[in-house]
Coordinates of C-alpha atoms and ligand atoms in Angstrom, one line a residue:
M458 CA 22.9 43.7 2.8
R459 CA 26.2 41.9 1.5
P460 CA 25.2 38.2 0.1
L461 CA 27.3 36.4 2.3
R462 CA 25.3 37.9 5.3
V463 CA 22.5 37.3 3.5
V464 CA 23.1 33.6 3.2
F465 CA 24.0 33.7 6.9
V466 CA 20.6 35.2 8.2
F467 CA 18.7 32.6 5.9
L468 CA 20.8 29.7 7.4
C469 CA 19.8 31.0 11.1
L470 CA 16.3 31.3 10.2
A471 CA 15.7 27.8 8.7
A472 CA 18.1 26.4 11.6
G473 CA 15.6 28.2 14.2
L474 CA 12.6 26.7 12.6
S475 CA 14.1 23.3 12.0
A476 CA 14.9 23.1 15.9
K477 CA 11.2 24.3 16.6
Y478 CA 10.1 21.5 14.2
A479 CA 12.2 19.1 15.6
A480 CA 11.1 19.9 19.3
A481 CA 7.4 19.5 18.0
A482 CA 8.5 16.3 16.5
T483 CA 10.3 14.6 19.3
C484 CA 7.3 15.0 21.7
S485 CA 5.2 12.2 19.9
A486 CA 3.1 9.8 21.4
D487 CA 6.0 7.3 21.8
K488 CA 6.9 9.6 24.5
L489 CA 6.2 9.6 28.0
G490 CA 4.6 13.4 28.1
V491 CA 2.4 15.1 30.6
A492 CA -1.2 13.3 30.9
R493 CA -2.7 16.3 32.7
T494 CA -1.9 19.4 34.5
L495 CA -3.2 20.1 37.8
V496 CA -3.6 23.5 38.7
L497 CA -3.5 23.9 42.6
S498 CA -5.0 27.0 44.8
T499 CA -2.6 27.8 47.7
K500 CA -5.0 29.9 48.9
G501 CA -5.3 29.0 53.1
G502 CA -2.5 26.7 52.6
F503 CA -2.5 22.8 52.3
E504 CA -0.7 19.7 53.2
V505 CA -0.6 16.8 51.0
G506 CA 1.7 13.4 51.1
F507 CA 0.8 10.5 52.9
K508 CA 4.3 9.8 54.2
S509 CA 3.7 12.5 56.6
Y510 CA -0.3 13.7 56.2
P511 CA -3.5 11.8 56.3
Q512 CA -4.3 13.2 52.8
S513 CA -2.7 13.8 49.4
L514 CA -3.4 14.8 45.9
D515 CA -6.4 13.3 44.4
L516 CA -4.7 11.6 41.8
A517 CA -6.3 8.6 39.6
D518 CA -4.8 5.0 39.3
H519 CA -1.2 4.9 37.8
E520 CA -1.0 9.0 37.8
V521 CA 2.6 10.2 39.1
V522 CA 3.9 13.7 40.3
L523 CA 7.8 13.7 39.7
T524 CA 9.5 16.3 42.3
F525 CA 13.2 16.8 42.9
D526 CA 14.7 18.3 45.8
D527 CA 17.8 19.8 47.0
G528 CA 19.2 21.4 43.5
P529 CA 20.1 22.9 41.6
S530 CA 23.6 21.6 41.2
P531 CA 25.6 22.1 38.1
K532 CA 27.2 18.4 38.2
T533 CA 23.8 16.6 38.2
T534 CA 20.8 18.9 37.2
P535 CA 21.3 19.4 33.8
A536 CA 21.3 15.9 33.0
V537 CA 18.0 15.3 35.2
L538 CA 16.5 18.3 32.8
A539 CA 17.7 16.6 29.5
A540 CA 15.7 13.6 30.6
L541 CA 12.9 15.1 31.3
G542 CA 13.2 16.9 28.0
K543 CA 13.8 14.0 25.8
E544 CA 10.5 12.6 27.5
C545 CA 8.6 15.8 27.2
V546 CA 7.7 15.4 30.9
K547 CA 7.3 18.4 33.3
A548 CA 8.3 18.0 37.2
T549 CA 8.5 20.3 40.2
F550 CA 12.0 21.6 41.8
F551 CA 11.8 22.0 45.4
L552 CA 15.0 24.3 45.6
I553 CA 17.4 25.0 48.6
G554 CA 17.9 28.6 48.1
R555 CA 21.4 28.9 48.4
N556 CA 21.8 26.4 45.5
A557 CA 19.5 28.7 43.2
A558 CA 21.5 31.9 44.3
A559 CA 24.8 30.1 43.2
N560 CA 23.3 28.5 40.0
P561 CA 20.6 31.0 39.1
A562 CA 21.2 30.3 35.2
L563 CA 20.0 26.7 36.0
V564 CA 16.9 27.8 38.0
R565 CA 16.2 30.0 34.9
R566 CA 16.5 26.8 32.8
E567 CA 14.1 25.0 34.6
V568 CA 11.4 27.6 34.4
A569 CA 11.9 28.4 30.6
E570 CA 11.6 24.3 30.4
G571 CA 7.9 24.5 31.8
H572 CA 8.7 22.8 35.0
T573 CA 7.4 24.3 38.3
I574 CA 9.4 26.1 41.3
G575 CA 9.0 25.3 44.6
N576 CA 11.2 26.5 48.2
H577 CA 12.9 24.0 50.3
T578 CA 14.6 26.3 52.8
Y579 CA 17.7 28.3 52.2
S580 CA 20.3 26.3 53.9
H581 CA 18.2 22.8 54.5
P582 CA 18.4 22.7 58.5
I583 CA 16.3 20.5 60.2
L584 CA 13.9 23.2 61.2
R585 CA 12.6 21.3 64.4
L586 CA 15.8 21.7 65.9
L587 CA 15.8 25.3 65.4
T588 CA 14.2 28.3 67.4
E589 CA 10.9 29.5 65.7
A590 CA 12.5 32.6 64.7
A591 CA 15.5 31.1 63.0
A592 CA 13.1 28.5 61.3
R593 CA 11.1 31.2 59.8
A594 CA 14.3 33.3 59.1
D595 CA 15.7 30.4 56.8
I596 CA 12.3 29.7 55.0
D597 CA 12.0 33.2 54.3
K598 CA 15.5 33.5 52.9
G599 CA 14.8 30.4 50.8
F600 CA 11.7 31.7 49.1
A601 CA 13.5 35.2 48.3
A602 CA 16.6 33.2 47.0
D603 CA 14.4 30.9 45.0
E604 CA 12.2 33.6 43.5
K605 CA 15.1 36.2 42.4
A606 CA 16.8 33.3 40.9
A607 CA 13.7 32.3 39.0
R608 CA 12.2 35.4 38.3
Q609 CA 8.8 34.4 39.6
P610 CA 6.8 33.7 42.7
T611 CA 6.3 30.3 44.3
S612 CA 3.9 29.1 46.7
F613 CA 5.0 25.8 47.3
F614 CA 7.0 24.1 50.0
R615 CA 8.7 21.1 51.4
F616 CA 10.3 20.6 54.6
P617 CA 13.8 19.1 55.0
G618 CA 13.5 15.7 56.3
F619 CA 9.8 16.4 56.5
A620 CA 10.4 17.9 59.8
D621 CA 7.6 20.2 60.1
T622 CA 6.2 21.8 63.4
P623 CA 2.8 22.5 63.9
A624 CA 3.6 26.2 64.2
L625 CA 5.6 26.4 61.3
R626 CA 2.8 24.6 59.4
A627 CA 0.3 27.0 60.8
W628 CA 2.5 29.9 59.8
L629 CA 3.0 28.6 56.2
K630 CA -0.8 28.1 55.8
S631 CA -1.6 31.8 57.0
R632 CA 0.9 32.6 54.2
D633 CA -1.0 31.0 51.7
I634 CA 1.8 28.4 51.1
G635 CA 0.9 24.9 49.9
I636 CA 2.9 22.2 51.8
F637 CA 4.3 19.1 49.9
G638 CA 5.3 15.8 51.6
A639 CA 5.5 12.8 49.3
D640 CA 3.7 9.4 48.8
L641 CA 6.8 7.5 47.9
W642 CA 10.2 7.8 47.5
A643 CA 13.5 6.8 45.9
S644 CA 15.4 6.7 49.2
D645 CA 18.1 8.2 46.7
W646 CA 19.9 9.7 49.8
L647 CA 21.3 6.2 50.1
T648 CA 23.7 4.6 48.1
M649 CA 22.6 2.4 45.5
T650 CA 23.4 1.8 41.9
P651 CA 21.2 3.2 38.9
D652 CA 19.7 0.0 38.5
E653 CA 19.3 -0.7 42.1
E654 CA 17.3 2.9 42.6
R655 CA 15.4 2.5 39.4
E656 CA 13.9 -1.1 40.5
L657 CA 13.2 0.3 43.8
V658 CA 11.3 3.2 42.6
L659 CA 9.3 0.8 40.1
E660 CA 8.6 -1.7 43.0
R661 CA 7.3 1.0 45.2
L662 CA 5.2 2.7 42.6
R663 CA 3.7 -0.6 41.2
K664 CA 2.6 -1.4 44.8
A665 CA 1.4 2.3 45.5
G666 CA -0.3 2.4 42.3
R667 CA -0.1 6.4 42.2
G668 CA 1.7 9.1 44.0
I669 CA 3.9 12.2 44.5
L670 CA 7.3 10.8 44.1
L671 CA 10.4 12.2 45.8
L672 CA 13.5 12.1 44.0
H673 CA 16.7 14.4 44.5
D674 CA 18.4 16.3 41.2
T675 CA 21.7 16.6 43.4
K676 CA 22.1 12.6 43.3
Q677 CA 24.1 11.2 40.7
S678 CA 22.4 7.6 40.6
T679 CA 19.2 9.7 40.0
A680 CA 20.1 11.5 37.2
A681 CA 21.8 8.4 35.7
M682 CA 18.6 6.1 36.2
L683 CA 16.0 9.0 35.3
P684 CA 16.1 8.1 31.3
A685 CA 15.4 4.4 32.1
L686 CA 12.9 5.1 34.8
L687 CA 11.0 7.4 32.2
R688 CA 10.8 4.7 29.6
D689 CA 9.8 2.2 32.1
L690 CA 6.8 4.5 33.4
K691 CA 5.7 4.7 29.8
T692 CA 5.9 1.0 29.1
G693 CA 4.1 0.3 32.6
G694 CA 1.2 2.7 31.7
F695 CA 1.9 5.3 34.1
K696 CA 0.9 8.8 33.5
I697 CA 2.4 11.9 34.7
V698 CA 0.6 14.6 36.1
H699 CA 2.5 18.1 36.3
I700 CA 1.6 20.3 39.3
V701 CA 1.3 24.4 39.1
P702 CA 0.1 27.1 41.2
G703 CA -3.3 28.6 40.2
D704 CA -6.7 29.0 41.3
A705 CA -8.4 25.7 41.0
K706 CA -9.3 24.7 44.6
P707 CA -7.5 21.6 45.4
V708 CA -9.2 18.0 45.8
F709 CA -7.8 15.8 48.1
R710 CA -7.6 12.0 48.8
K711 CA -8.0 11.1 52.2
A712 CA -5.5 8.1 53.4
P713 CA -7.4 4.7 54.6
S714 CA -8.0 3.9 58.2
G715 CA -5.4 3.1 60.3
W716 CA -3.0 5.7 58.5
T717 CA 0.3 6.7 60.8
S718 CA 2.8 9.0 59.7
E719 CA 5.7 7.3 58.4
T720 CA 8.1 10.4 58.3
E721 CA 7.1 11.2 62.1
A722 CA 8.6 7.6 63.3
I723 CA 11.8 8.1 61.0
L724 CA 12.4 11.5 62.8
A725 CA 11.7 10.2 66.4
K726 CA 14.0 7.4 65.8
V727 CA 16.7 9.6 64.0
L728 CA 16.2 12.4 66.6
R729 CA 16.8 10.0 69.5
T730 CA 19.6 8.6 68.3
R731 CA 21.1 12.1 67.9
A732 CA 20.3 12.9 71.4
A733 CA 22.1 10.0 72.6
K734 CA 25.3 10.3 70.2
R735 CA 25.3 14.0 69.5
T736 CA 25.5 13.4 66.0
N737 CA 24.2 15.2 63.0
P738 CA 21.0 14.0 62.3
A739 CA 21.6 14.5 58.6
A740 CA 23.9 11.6 58.9
A741 CA 21.3 9.2 59.7
H742 CA 19.6 8.7 57.1
L743 CA 16.8 11.2 57.5
P744 CA 14.8 11.5 54.2
E745 CA 16.3 14.5 52.8
Ligands
ZN1281 ZN1 16.1 18.0 50.8

């Protein structure tokens, strides 16, 4: 080997090693990190998230599961991944199939960086407004597109707008799919400044004390406020729980007596408005 090439190879090796140690060093105790990994078997299916269902994951006080819907987007997802990476945090991305098909490298980056992938349909329709066959087809196409981009299977699913139906829930359960609603959300489908969004999330988290948090990695305000939010979670004593599919039977936390579905009330209102005005329900601030 010529001397110059020897030097080049040595420098590359040194750079690789230092990058490896630098990555380990940056995940120090002052970072938010992952407090625990929660393995969830989806065998037989389940539904979690108090906004829609009377049970959620059995999280301890101050434990938070971060979930991001509707991506990936080349405009905003890289910033979200960078913010998560900087704090050594793992999240779950519920992908829209057509976005995964258009941005497979971003999906592979999510997987490579240790995040969990779930499906959020192929084209983000309000499934309740489709025929059963059309709804199933969009979900199936979404799983296929997400899994092709991720190069791995997924058994996690979230309904767009939380607009489930009893028939679709039963069908997903028969296919061993875990259905995720949310315990709280950022309302980032509304126009807000990053600081307003961050303060709203923190206020809701302090009030709820724990929960599955819904965010959107497609929203500029979310991407912009995420670094500061993760710092706030650290200083506020919140702990990140990373959910992954696996073999452990899930443990659920039941809703207090008097529970009602918040999303059902929103959907009823939005769909009534749509019927009256013949407008697109997505325009009426349905949770996305
Ligand atoms: Zn969505």
